Coordinates of C-alpha atoms and ligand atoms in Angstrom, one line a residue:
M225 CA 234.1 65.4 45.1
T226 CA 235.0 66.8 48.6
T227 CA 237.6 69.4 49.1
V228 CA 239.7 69.1 52.3
M229 CA 239.6 72.6 53.9
H230 CA 241.6 74.7 56.3
F231 CA 240.8 74.6 60.1
I232 CA 240.9 78.1 61.4
N233 CA 239.5 79.4 64.7
G234 CA 237.8 76.2 65.6
K235 CA 236.1 75.4 62.3
Q236 CA 236.7 74.1 58.8
V237 CA 237.0 77.0 56.4
A238 CA 237.0 77.1 52.6
N239 CA 239.8 78.6 50.6
S240 CA 239.6 82.2 49.4
S241 CA 240.3 81.0 45.9
T242 CA 239.5 77.9 43.8
R243 CA 243.2 76.9 43.7
N244 CA 243.3 73.3 44.8
G245 CA 245.3 70.0 44.5
N246 CA 244.4 66.4 44.0
V247 CA 244.5 63.8 46.8
F248 CA 244.9 60.2 45.6
N249 CA 244.2 56.8 47.0
P250 CA 247.6 55.4 45.9
A251 CA 246.3 51.8 46.1
K252 CA 243.7 52.6 43.5
G253 CA 245.6 55.2 41.5
E254 CA 242.6 57.5 41.5
I255 CA 241.8 61.0 42.8
T256 CA 239.5 60.7 45.8
K257 CA 239.4 64.3 47.0
H258 CA 240.7 67.8 46.4
V259 CA 242.6 69.8 48.8
A260 CA 242.5 73.6 49.3
L261 CA 245.8 75.3 48.4
A262 CA 246.0 78.4 50.5
E263 CA 246.6 81.9 49.1
T264 CA 248.6 84.3 51.2
K265 CA 245.3 85.7 52.5
D266 CA 244.3 82.3 53.9
A267 CA 247.7 81.9 55.5
K268 CA 247.4 85.3 57.2
A269 CA 243.9 84.4 58.5
A270 CA 245.3 81.2 60.1
I271 CA 248.2 83.0 61.6
Q272 CA 245.9 85.8 62.9
A273 CA 243.6 83.3 64.6
A274 CA 246.7 81.9 66.4
V275 CA 247.8 85.4 67.3
D276 CA 244.4 86.2 68.8
A277 CA 244.2 83.0 70.7
Y278 CA 247.7 83.3 72.2
P279 CA 247.3 85.6 75.2
A280 CA 244.4 83.6 76.8
W281 CA 246.1 80.2 76.0
R282 CA 249.4 81.3 77.4
D283 CA 247.7 82.3 80.6
T284 CA 245.6 79.2 80.9
S285 CA 246.9 77.2 83.8
L286 CA 249.4 74.5 83.2
T287 CA 247.1 72.1 84.9
K288 CA 244.3 72.9 82.5
R289 CA 246.6 72.7 79.5
Q290 CA 247.8 69.3 80.6
Q291 CA 244.2 68.2 81.2
I292 CA 243.3 69.0 77.6
M293 CA 246.3 66.9 76.5
F294 CA 245.0 64.1 78.7
A295 CA 241.5 64.4 77.1
F296 CA 243.0 64.4 73.6
R297 CA 245.1 61.3 74.5
E298 CA 241.9 59.5 75.5
I299 CA 240.0 60.5 72.4
L300 CA 243.0 59.6 70.2
N301 CA 243.5 56.2 71.8
A302 CA 239.8 55.3 71.6
N303 CA 239.6 56.3 67.9
K304 CA 243.1 55.4 66.6
E305 CA 241.8 52.9 64.1
E306 CA 239.8 55.7 62.4
L307 CA 242.9 57.9 62.1
A308 CA 245.0 54.9 60.8
A309 CA 242.3 54.3 58.1
I310 CA 242.6 57.9 56.9
V311 CA 246.4 57.5 56.8
T312 CA 246.2 54.3 54.8
E313 CA 243.7 55.7 52.4
E314 CA 245.7 58.8 51.5
H315 CA 249.3 57.5 52.0
G316 CA 249.0 53.8 51.0
K317 CA 250.9 52.2 53.9
T318 CA 249.3 49.1 55.4
L319 CA 246.7 49.5 58.2
P320 CA 249.0 47.9 60.9
D321 CA 251.8 50.3 59.9
A322 CA 249.4 53.3 60.0
L323 CA 248.3 52.2 63.4
G324 CA 252.0 52.0 64.5
E325 CA 252.5 55.5 63.2
V326 CA 249.5 56.8 65.3
T327 CA 250.8 54.9 68.4
R328 CA 254.2 56.6 68.1
G329 CA 252.4 60.0 67.9
L330 CA 250.3 59.0 70.9
E331 CA 253.5 58.6 72.9
V332 CA 254.4 62.2 72.4
V333 CA 250.9 63.3 73.5
E334 CA 251.5 61.2 76.6
Y335 CA 254.8 62.9 77.1
A336 CA 253.1 66.3 76.9
T337 CA 250.6 65.4 79.6
S338 CA 253.5 65.7 82.1
M339 CA 254.6 69.1 80.8
A340 CA 254.4 70.5 84.3
S341 CA 257.6 68.7 85.3
H342 CA 259.4 69.8 82.1
L343 CA 258.5 73.4 82.5
K344 CA 260.0 73.7 86.0
G345 CA 262.5 76.5 86.4
S346 CA 265.3 76.8 88.9
Y347 CA 265.9 78.9 92.0
S348 CA 269.1 80.0 93.8
E349 CA 268.6 81.7 97.1
Q350 CA 271.0 84.4 98.5
V351 CA 273.4 84.5 95.5
S352 CA 274.4 87.9 97.0
T353 CA 273.1 89.5 100.1
S354 CA 269.3 89.5 99.9
I355 CA 269.4 88.6 96.2
D356 CA 267.8 85.5 94.8
V357 CA 268.0 84.4 91.1
Y358 CA 265.5 82.2 89.4
S359 CA 264.6 81.1 85.9
I360 CA 261.2 80.6 84.3
K361 CA 260.3 78.9 81.0
Q362 CA 257.8 80.6 78.9
S363 CA 256.1 79.9 75.6
L364 CA 257.2 81.7 72.4
G365 CA 253.8 82.6 70.8
V366 CA 252.6 81.4 67.4
V367 CA 254.6 78.5 66.0
G368 CA 254.4 77.0 62.5
I369 CA 254.7 73.2 61.8
I370 CA 255.3 72.1 58.3
S371 CA 255.1 68.3 57.8
P372 CA 255.9 65.7 55.0
F373 CA 253.6 63.2 53.3
N374 CA 255.2 60.1 54.8
F375 CA 253.9 60.4 58.4
P376 CA 250.7 62.5 58.2
A377 CA 249.7 61.7 61.8
M378 CA 253.0 61.0 63.6
V379 CA 255.2 63.9 62.4
P380 CA 252.7 66.6 63.4
M381 CA 252.4 64.9 66.7
W382 CA 256.2 65.0 67.2
F383 CA 255.6 68.7 67.6
F384 CA 252.2 70.1 68.4
P385 CA 251.5 68.3 71.8
I386 CA 254.6 69.8 73.3
A387 CA 254.1 73.2 71.6
L388 CA 250.5 73.4 72.9
A389 CA 251.2 72.1 76.4
A390 CA 254.0 74.6 76.7
G391 CA 251.5 77.4 76.0
N392 CA 252.1 78.2 72.3
T393 CA 249.4 78.5 69.6
V394 CA 250.0 76.5 66.4
V395 CA 249.5 76.7 62.6
L396 CA 250.1 73.3 61.1
K397 CA 250.7 73.0 57.4
P398 CA 250.4 69.3 56.5
S399 CA 251.6 67.8 53.2
E400 CA 249.1 68.5 50.4
K401 CA 249.4 64.8 49.4
N402 CA 247.6 63.6 52.5
P403 CA 245.8 66.5 54.2
S404 CA 242.9 64.8 56.0
A405 CA 244.7 63.4 59.1
A406 CA 245.5 67.0 60.2
I407 CA 241.8 68.0 60.1
W408 CA 240.8 64.9 62.0
M409 CA 243.3 65.7 64.8
A410 CA 242.2 69.4 64.8
E411 CA 238.5 68.2 65.4
K412 CA 239.6 65.9 68.2
L413 CA 241.7 68.6 69.9
K414 CA 238.6 70.8 69.9
Q415 CA 236.5 67.9 71.3
A416 CA 239.2 67.6 74.0
G417 CA 238.5 71.2 75.1
L418 CA 241.2 73.1 73.2
P419 CA 239.9 76.7 72.7
D420 CA 239.3 77.9 69.2
G421 CA 242.3 79.4 67.4
V422 CA 244.9 77.6 69.5
F423 CA 245.4 74.9 66.9
N424 CA 244.9 75.8 63.2
V425 CA 245.4 73.8 60.0
L426 CA 246.5 75.6 56.9
Q427 CA 246.3 73.4 53.7
G428 CA 248.6 74.3 50.9
D429 CA 251.9 74.4 49.2
K430 CA 254.8 76.8 48.9
V431 CA 252.5 79.9 49.1
A432 CA 251.4 78.8 52.6
V433 CA 254.9 77.8 53.7
D434 CA 256.4 81.2 52.5
E435 CA 253.9 83.2 54.5
L436 CA 254.7 81.1 57.7
L437 CA 258.4 81.7 57.1
T438 CA 258.2 85.4 56.6
N439 CA 255.2 86.6 58.7
S440 CA 256.6 88.5 61.7
D441 CA 253.8 87.1 64.0
V442 CA 255.2 83.6 63.7
Q443 CA 258.0 83.0 66.2
A444 CA 259.2 79.5 65.4
I445 CA 259.1 76.9 62.6
S446 CA 259.4 73.1 62.9
F447 CA 259.8 71.6 59.5
V448 CA 260.2 68.0 58.3
G449 CA 260.7 67.1 54.7
S450 CA 263.3 66.7 52.0
T451 CA 266.8 68.2 52.4
P452 CA 266.6 71.0 49.7
I453 CA 263.3 72.3 51.2
A454 CA 264.6 71.9 54.8
K455 CA 267.6 74.1 53.9
Y456 CA 265.4 76.6 52.2
V457 CA 263.0 76.7 55.2
Y458 CA 265.9 77.0 57.7
E459 CA 267.6 79.8 55.7
T460 CA 264.4 81.8 55.0
G461 CA 263.0 81.4 58.5
T462 CA 266.1 82.3 60.3
A463 CA 266.7 85.3 57.9
H464 CA 263.3 86.5 59.2
G465 CA 264.3 86.2 62.8
K466 CA 262.6 83.0 63.6
R467 CA 263.8 80.0 65.6
V468 CA 263.9 77.1 63.1
Q469 CA 264.4 73.4 63.4
A470 CA 264.3 71.8 59.9
L471 CA 264.6 68.0 59.6
G472 CA 265.7 66.8 56.2
G473 CA 266.2 63.7 54.2
A474 CA 268.3 60.6 54.9
K475 CA 270.3 57.7 53.5
N476 CA 270.7 55.2 56.3
H477 CA 273.3 52.5 56.3
M478 CA 273.3 49.2 58.2
L479 CA 276.8 47.9 58.9
V480 CA 276.9 44.1 59.2
L481 CA 280.0 42.6 60.8
P482 CA 281.0 39.0 60.0
D483 CA 280.1 37.8 63.5
A484 CA 276.5 39.1 63.3
D485 CA 273.4 36.8 63.5
L486 CA 272.6 36.7 59.8
E487 CA 269.0 35.5 60.4
L488 CA 268.3 38.6 62.6
V489 CA 270.1 40.8 60.0
A490 CA 268.1 39.4 57.1
D491 CA 264.8 40.0 59.0
S492 CA 265.9 43.5 60.0
A493 CA 267.0 44.4 56.5
I494 CA 263.6 43.4 55.1
N495 CA 261.6 45.2 57.8
A496 CA 263.7 48.4 57.6
G497 CA 264.2 48.4 53.9
F498 CA 260.7 47.6 52.7
G499 CA 258.4 48.7 55.6
S500 CA 256.1 51.5 54.5
A501 CA 257.5 50.8 50.9
G502 CA 260.8 52.4 52.0
E503 CA 259.1 55.8 52.5
R504 CA 260.5 56.4 55.9
C505 CA 263.3 58.8 56.8
M506 CA 264.7 56.0 59.1
A507 CA 264.4 53.3 56.4
I508 CA 267.6 51.3 55.8
S509 CA 268.6 51.9 52.2
V510 CA 272.1 50.5 52.2
V511 CA 273.4 47.3 53.7
I512 CA 277.2 47.4 54.1
A513 CA 278.3 43.8 54.4
V514 CA 281.8 43.2 55.8
E515 CA 283.1 40.2 53.9
P516 CA 283.0 37.2 53.8
I517 CA 279.2 37.2 54.6
A518 CA 277.7 39.1 51.7
D519 CA 276.7 36.1 49.5
A520 CA 275.1 34.2 52.4
L521 CA 273.3 37.4 53.6
I522 CA 271.9 38.2 50.2
E523 CA 270.6 34.7 49.8
K524 CA 268.7 35.0 53.1
I525 CA 267.3 38.4 52.2
K526 CA 266.3 37.2 48.7
T527 CA 264.5 34.2 50.2
R528 CA 262.5 36.4 52.6
M529 CA 261.6 38.8 49.8
S530 CA 259.9 36.1 47.7
S531 CA 257.3 35.7 50.4
L532 CA 256.5 39.5 50.8
K533 CA 252.9 40.4 49.8
V534 CA 252.5 43.7 48.1
G535 CA 249.0 45.2 47.8
D536 CA 246.2 47.4 49.0
G537 CA 247.1 48.5 52.6
T538 CA 243.5 47.7 53.7
R539 CA 244.1 44.0 52.8
N540 CA 246.4 41.5 54.5
C541 CA 249.7 42.7 52.8
D542 CA 253.2 43.5 54.0
M543 CA 253.7 46.5 51.8
G544 CA 251.5 49.0 50.1
P545 CA 252.0 51.3 47.0
L546 CA 254.1 54.4 46.7
V547 CA 252.5 57.7 47.3
T548 CA 252.1 59.0 43.7
K549 CA 252.7 57.8 40.2
E550 CA 255.5 60.4 39.7
H551 CA 257.2 59.2 42.9
R552 CA 256.8 55.5 41.9
D553 CA 258.3 56.2 38.4
K554 CA 261.2 58.1 39.9
V555 CA 262.0 55.3 42.4
A556 CA 261.7 52.7 39.6
S557 CA 264.1 54.7 37.4
Y558 CA 266.9 53.9 39.9
I559 CA 266.8 50.3 38.8
D560 CA 267.8 51.4 35.3
I561 CA 270.5 53.6 36.8
A562 CA 271.8 50.6 38.7
I563 CA 271.9 48.5 35.5
A564 CA 273.7 51.3 33.7
D565 CA 276.2 51.6 36.6
K566 CA 277.0 47.9 36.4
A567 CA 275.4 47.0 39.7
T568 CA 273.8 43.6 40.1
V569 CA 269.9 43.7 40.2
V570 CA 269.2 40.7 42.4
V571 CA 265.4 41.3 42.7
D572 CA 263.6 43.7 40.3
G573 CA 260.4 45.0 41.8
R574 CA 258.9 46.2 38.5
G575 CA 255.9 44.3 37.2
I576 CA 255.3 42.5 40.5
E577 CA 252.0 40.8 41.1
V578 CA 249.9 42.7 43.6
D579 CA 246.8 42.2 45.7
G580 CA 245.2 45.4 44.6
D581 CA 243.9 47.6 41.8
A582 CA 245.9 47.5 38.6
N583 CA 246.1 51.3 38.6
G584 CA 247.7 51.6 42.0
F585 CA 251.2 53.1 42.2
W586 CA 253.0 49.8 42.7
L587 CA 256.7 48.9 42.9
G588 CA 257.8 45.7 44.5
P589 CA 260.7 45.2 46.8
T590 CA 264.0 45.6 44.9
L591 CA 267.5 44.3 45.9
I592 CA 270.6 45.6 44.2
D593 CA 274.1 44.1 45.0
N594 CA 277.6 45.5 44.2
V595 CA 276.3 49.1 44.1
P596 CA 279.3 51.4 43.2
T597 CA 279.6 54.2 45.8
S598 CA 279.9 56.6 42.8
S599 CA 276.4 55.6 41.6
R600 CA 273.4 57.8 42.3
V601 CA 271.7 54.6 43.6
Y602 CA 274.2 54.8 46.4
K603 CA 274.3 58.5 46.9
D604 CA 270.7 59.7 46.4
E605 CA 267.8 59.4 48.9
I606 CA 265.6 57.1 46.8
F607 CA 262.7 56.9 49.3
G608 CA 261.3 53.7 48.0
P609 CA 261.6 49.9 48.4
V610 CA 265.1 49.7 46.9
L611 CA 267.7 48.1 49.1
S612 CA 271.3 48.4 48.0
V613 CA 274.2 46.2 49.1
V614 CA 277.8 47.4 49.3
R615 CA 280.5 44.9 50.1
V616 CA 283.5 46.1 52.1
A617 CA 286.6 44.3 53.5
S618 CA 286.6 45.8 57.0
Y619 CA 284.8 47.7 59.8
E620 CA 286.9 50.7 59.1
E621 CA 286.0 50.8 55.4
G622 CA 282.3 50.5 56.3
L623 CA 282.5 53.2 58.9
K624 CA 284.3 55.6 56.5
L625 CA 281.5 55.1 53.9
I626 CA 278.9 56.1 56.5
N627 CA 280.9 59.1 57.8
D628 CA 281.6 60.3 54.3
G629 CA 277.9 60.4 53.4
A630 CA 276.0 63.7 53.1
Y631 CA 273.3 62.6 55.6
G632 CA 273.5 61.6 59.2
N633 CA 270.0 60.6 60.2
G634 CA 270.0 57.0 61.3
T635 CA 272.3 54.0 61.2
A636 CA 272.6 50.6 62.6
I637 CA 275.4 48.1 63.4
F638 CA 274.7 44.3 63.6
T639 CA 277.3 42.4 65.6
N640 CA 277.7 40.1 68.6
D641 CA 280.8 42.0 69.7
G642 CA 280.0 44.6 72.4
G643 CA 283.4 46.2 72.0
A644 CA 282.8 46.8 68.2
A645 CA 279.3 48.2 68.9
R646 CA 280.7 50.5 71.5
R647 CA 283.4 51.7 69.2
F648 CA 280.8 52.3 66.4
Q649 CA 278.5 54.4 68.6
N650 CA 281.6 56.5 69.5
E651 CA 283.0 56.9 66.0
V652 CA 280.0 57.1 63.7
E653 CA 278.8 60.6 62.7
V654 CA 275.0 60.0 62.8
G655 CA 272.4 61.3 65.1
M656 CA 270.4 58.1 65.8
I657 CA 272.1 54.7 66.2
G658 CA 270.8 51.2 66.4
I659 CA 272.8 48.3 67.9
N660 CA 271.1 45.2 66.5
V661 CA 268.1 47.4 66.0
P662 CA 267.5 48.5 62.4
I663 CA 265.2 51.5 62.9
P664 CA 266.3 53.3 66.0
V665 CA 263.5 55.8 66.3
P666 CA 263.9 57.3 69.8
V667 CA 261.0 57.1 72.2
A668 CA 259.1 60.3 73.0
Y669 CA 261.1 61.3 76.0
Y670 CA 264.3 61.2 74.0
S671 CA 264.8 63.5 71.0
F672 CA 264.6 62.7 67.3
G673 CA 267.0 64.2 64.8
G674 CA 270.1 63.6 62.7
F675 CA 273.3 65.3 61.7
K676 CA 274.6 67.1 58.6
S677 CA 272.0 67.4 55.8
S678 CA 269.4 65.6 57.9
L679 CA 268.9 68.5 60.3
F680 CA 269.3 72.2 59.9
G681 CA 269.2 73.9 63.3
D682 CA 270.5 72.7 66.6
T683 CA 267.4 71.3 68.3
K684 CA 265.9 68.0 67.6
A685 CA 262.2 67.0 67.8
H686 CA 260.4 66.0 71.1
G687 CA 261.9 65.0 74.4
M688 CA 263.7 67.7 76.3
Q689 CA 265.0 69.3 73.1
G690 CA 261.4 69.7 72.0
V691 CA 260.5 71.4 75.2
H692 CA 263.6 73.6 74.9
F693 CA 262.6 74.5 71.3
Y694 CA 259.1 75.7 72.2
T695 CA 260.1 77.7 75.3
R696 CA 262.4 80.5 76.1
E697 CA 263.9 81.2 79.5
K698 CA 263.8 84.3 81.6
T699 CA 266.3 84.7 84.4
V700 CA 265.1 87.0 87.2
T701 CA 267.4 88.6 89.7
S702 CA 265.4 89.8 92.7
R703 CA 266.1 91.7 95.9
W704 CA 263.6 92.2 98.7
L705 CA 265.3 94.7 100.8
D706 CA 266.0 94.0 104.4
P707 CA 265.0 97.3 106.2
S708 CA 268.6 97.5 107.6
H709 CA 270.2 97.3 104.1
G710 CA 270.7 100.2 101.8
G711 CA 273.1 102.8 100.6
I712 CA 274.7 103.6 97.2
N713 CA 277.1 101.1 95.6
L714 CA 278.1 101.6 92.0
G715 CA 280.0 98.3 91.7
F716 CA 278.7 94.8 91.2
P717 CA 277.7 93.2 94.5
Q718 CA 280.7 91.3 95.9
N719 CA 279.0 89.4 98.7
Ligands
LIG988 P1 258.9 67.7 50.8 O1 260.1 68.4 51.1 O2 258.5 67.6 49.4 O3 257.6 68.4 51.5 C1 257.7 68.7 52.9 C2 256.8 69.9 53.2 O4 257.3 71.0 52.5 C3 255.4 69.7 52.7 O5 254.5 70.2 53.6 C4 255.3 70.5 51.4 O6 254.1 71.0 51.1 C5 256.3 71.6 51.6 N1 257.0 72.0 50.4 C6 257.3 71.2 49.3 N2 257.9 72.0 48.3 C7 258.1 73.2 48.9 C8 258.7 74.4 48.4 N3 259.3 74.5 47.2 N4 258.7 75.5 49.2 C9 258.2 75.4 50.4 N5 257.6 74.3 50.9 C10 257.5 73.2 50.2 O7 259.0 66.2 51.5 P2 258.0 65.0 51.3 O8 258.2 64.4 50.0 O9 256.6 65.4 51.7 O10 258.5 64.0 52.4 C11 259.6 63.1 52.2 C12 260.9 63.7 52.7 O11 260.8 64.0 54.1 C13 262.0 62.7 52.6 O12 263.2 63.4 52.1 C14 262.2 62.2 54.0 O13 263.5 61.8 54.3 C15 261.9 63.5 54.7 N6 261.6 63.1 56.1 C16 262.5 63.4 57.1 C17 262.2 63.1 58.4 C18 263.2 63.4 59.5 O14 262.9 63.3 60.6 N7 264.5 63.8 59.1 C19 261.0 62.5 58.7 C20 260.1 62.3 57.7 C21 260.4 62.6 56.4

């Protein structure tokens, strides 16, 4: 059985110890590979490669850095089905969904090909006599990226194209659950002309993460994962003097007003609740129905659920398995919690018929009505195909539920009333808002990130905030003396 290795200094490198983890094909329920789990020594080697590569990469012309991003874009685009197949094999999501993930990552690569315009500084002439002031944006040095299992291609691409094009060198620590996409991307970056050591992949778990968080050669950390780990990463990284952006978990609500188009709402609830088996940080997990529409809406959602095909992501299915058996069991346990909390289980996804291997980590789409807001089903991030419905009497009641939540990643309102939508976008305390759009993931040139427990740090991913995160500004005050000017003056210049 193969072991997925590190990628350090332009080549795949074995671990310094035999410590490794299992990589599953979730649709088959079997171990298909092992993955190296770095020791501190391996993490130091990856960081050192990035340190050594930094001076030459920083001083490589911006034009050349952009050209490499262009070349990578072309290689990625020409081979995106190959990367999507790797994602499906190790994550379980369907092939079209995996291809969608790669395409969203590709958009950030495209954004990074125009880095020259994002790195422009500013210039003010003659701010005082013979004095000019200008600013320049420079790279930080070595940056660490730590990514989750649910988007093994897209989430790393939220970060590394911008980090690299801005002149930083990178150590990427992907999820140990699906480590192969990162190696594939590292090989393609090399093929695109990226010098050795500029982009490194460190496989592993907490040991690797802790070295990235504490090593003084690492200047910044971009993290995406669950809230408790995001908080830990933010606190540890900043305590070690690093710039940190740590994107955490989510619990996204969809507020449905009585005037909404219920056919559109039902389609959207299905797509956003069960796409990628609910393993998306932007998945909708709670539908808040403003009465009197709940019964009619539930009926429409239920009808659509009966036609969903669950199975092996390589076949013609709507939804794949969950990522591991443990995760599937944890998600399924929320159905028992719902029953204990006297919610109404409208559709129970356990024991569903699937188009796939019996050992796969299956759980069918599940719909739960009348979920008490005191229940863990309502409060916890379940991260699976479990859609809750909460009934409220008014817009205000629904808004309050959303604003009282611990997370603030994404939300959506469904209505035909422009005034209500406008009021919602103003009043809701959530970072990404959809208006009749259930999964409002911003395009690459805007920035991705939420509020509250969904983002620790003050900078979001990609767009101008991504450029800002991976650069620091120098402000230069310069005087080229006119031969006639001179003399001692101990005060600040006045004119
Ligand atoms: P996770 O927190 O378990 O793992 C994320 C990363 O942290 C992985 O690389 C993992 O190896 C590492 N890690 C795990 N335990 C660690 C520990 N104790 N110490 C240090 N590092 C550790 O998350 P996951 O299960 O891979 O991903 C799902 C989570 O990610 C969900 O909560 C989801 O909402 C969140 N997510 C958020 C966004 C966002 O943009 N806000 C996007 C995608 C996923």
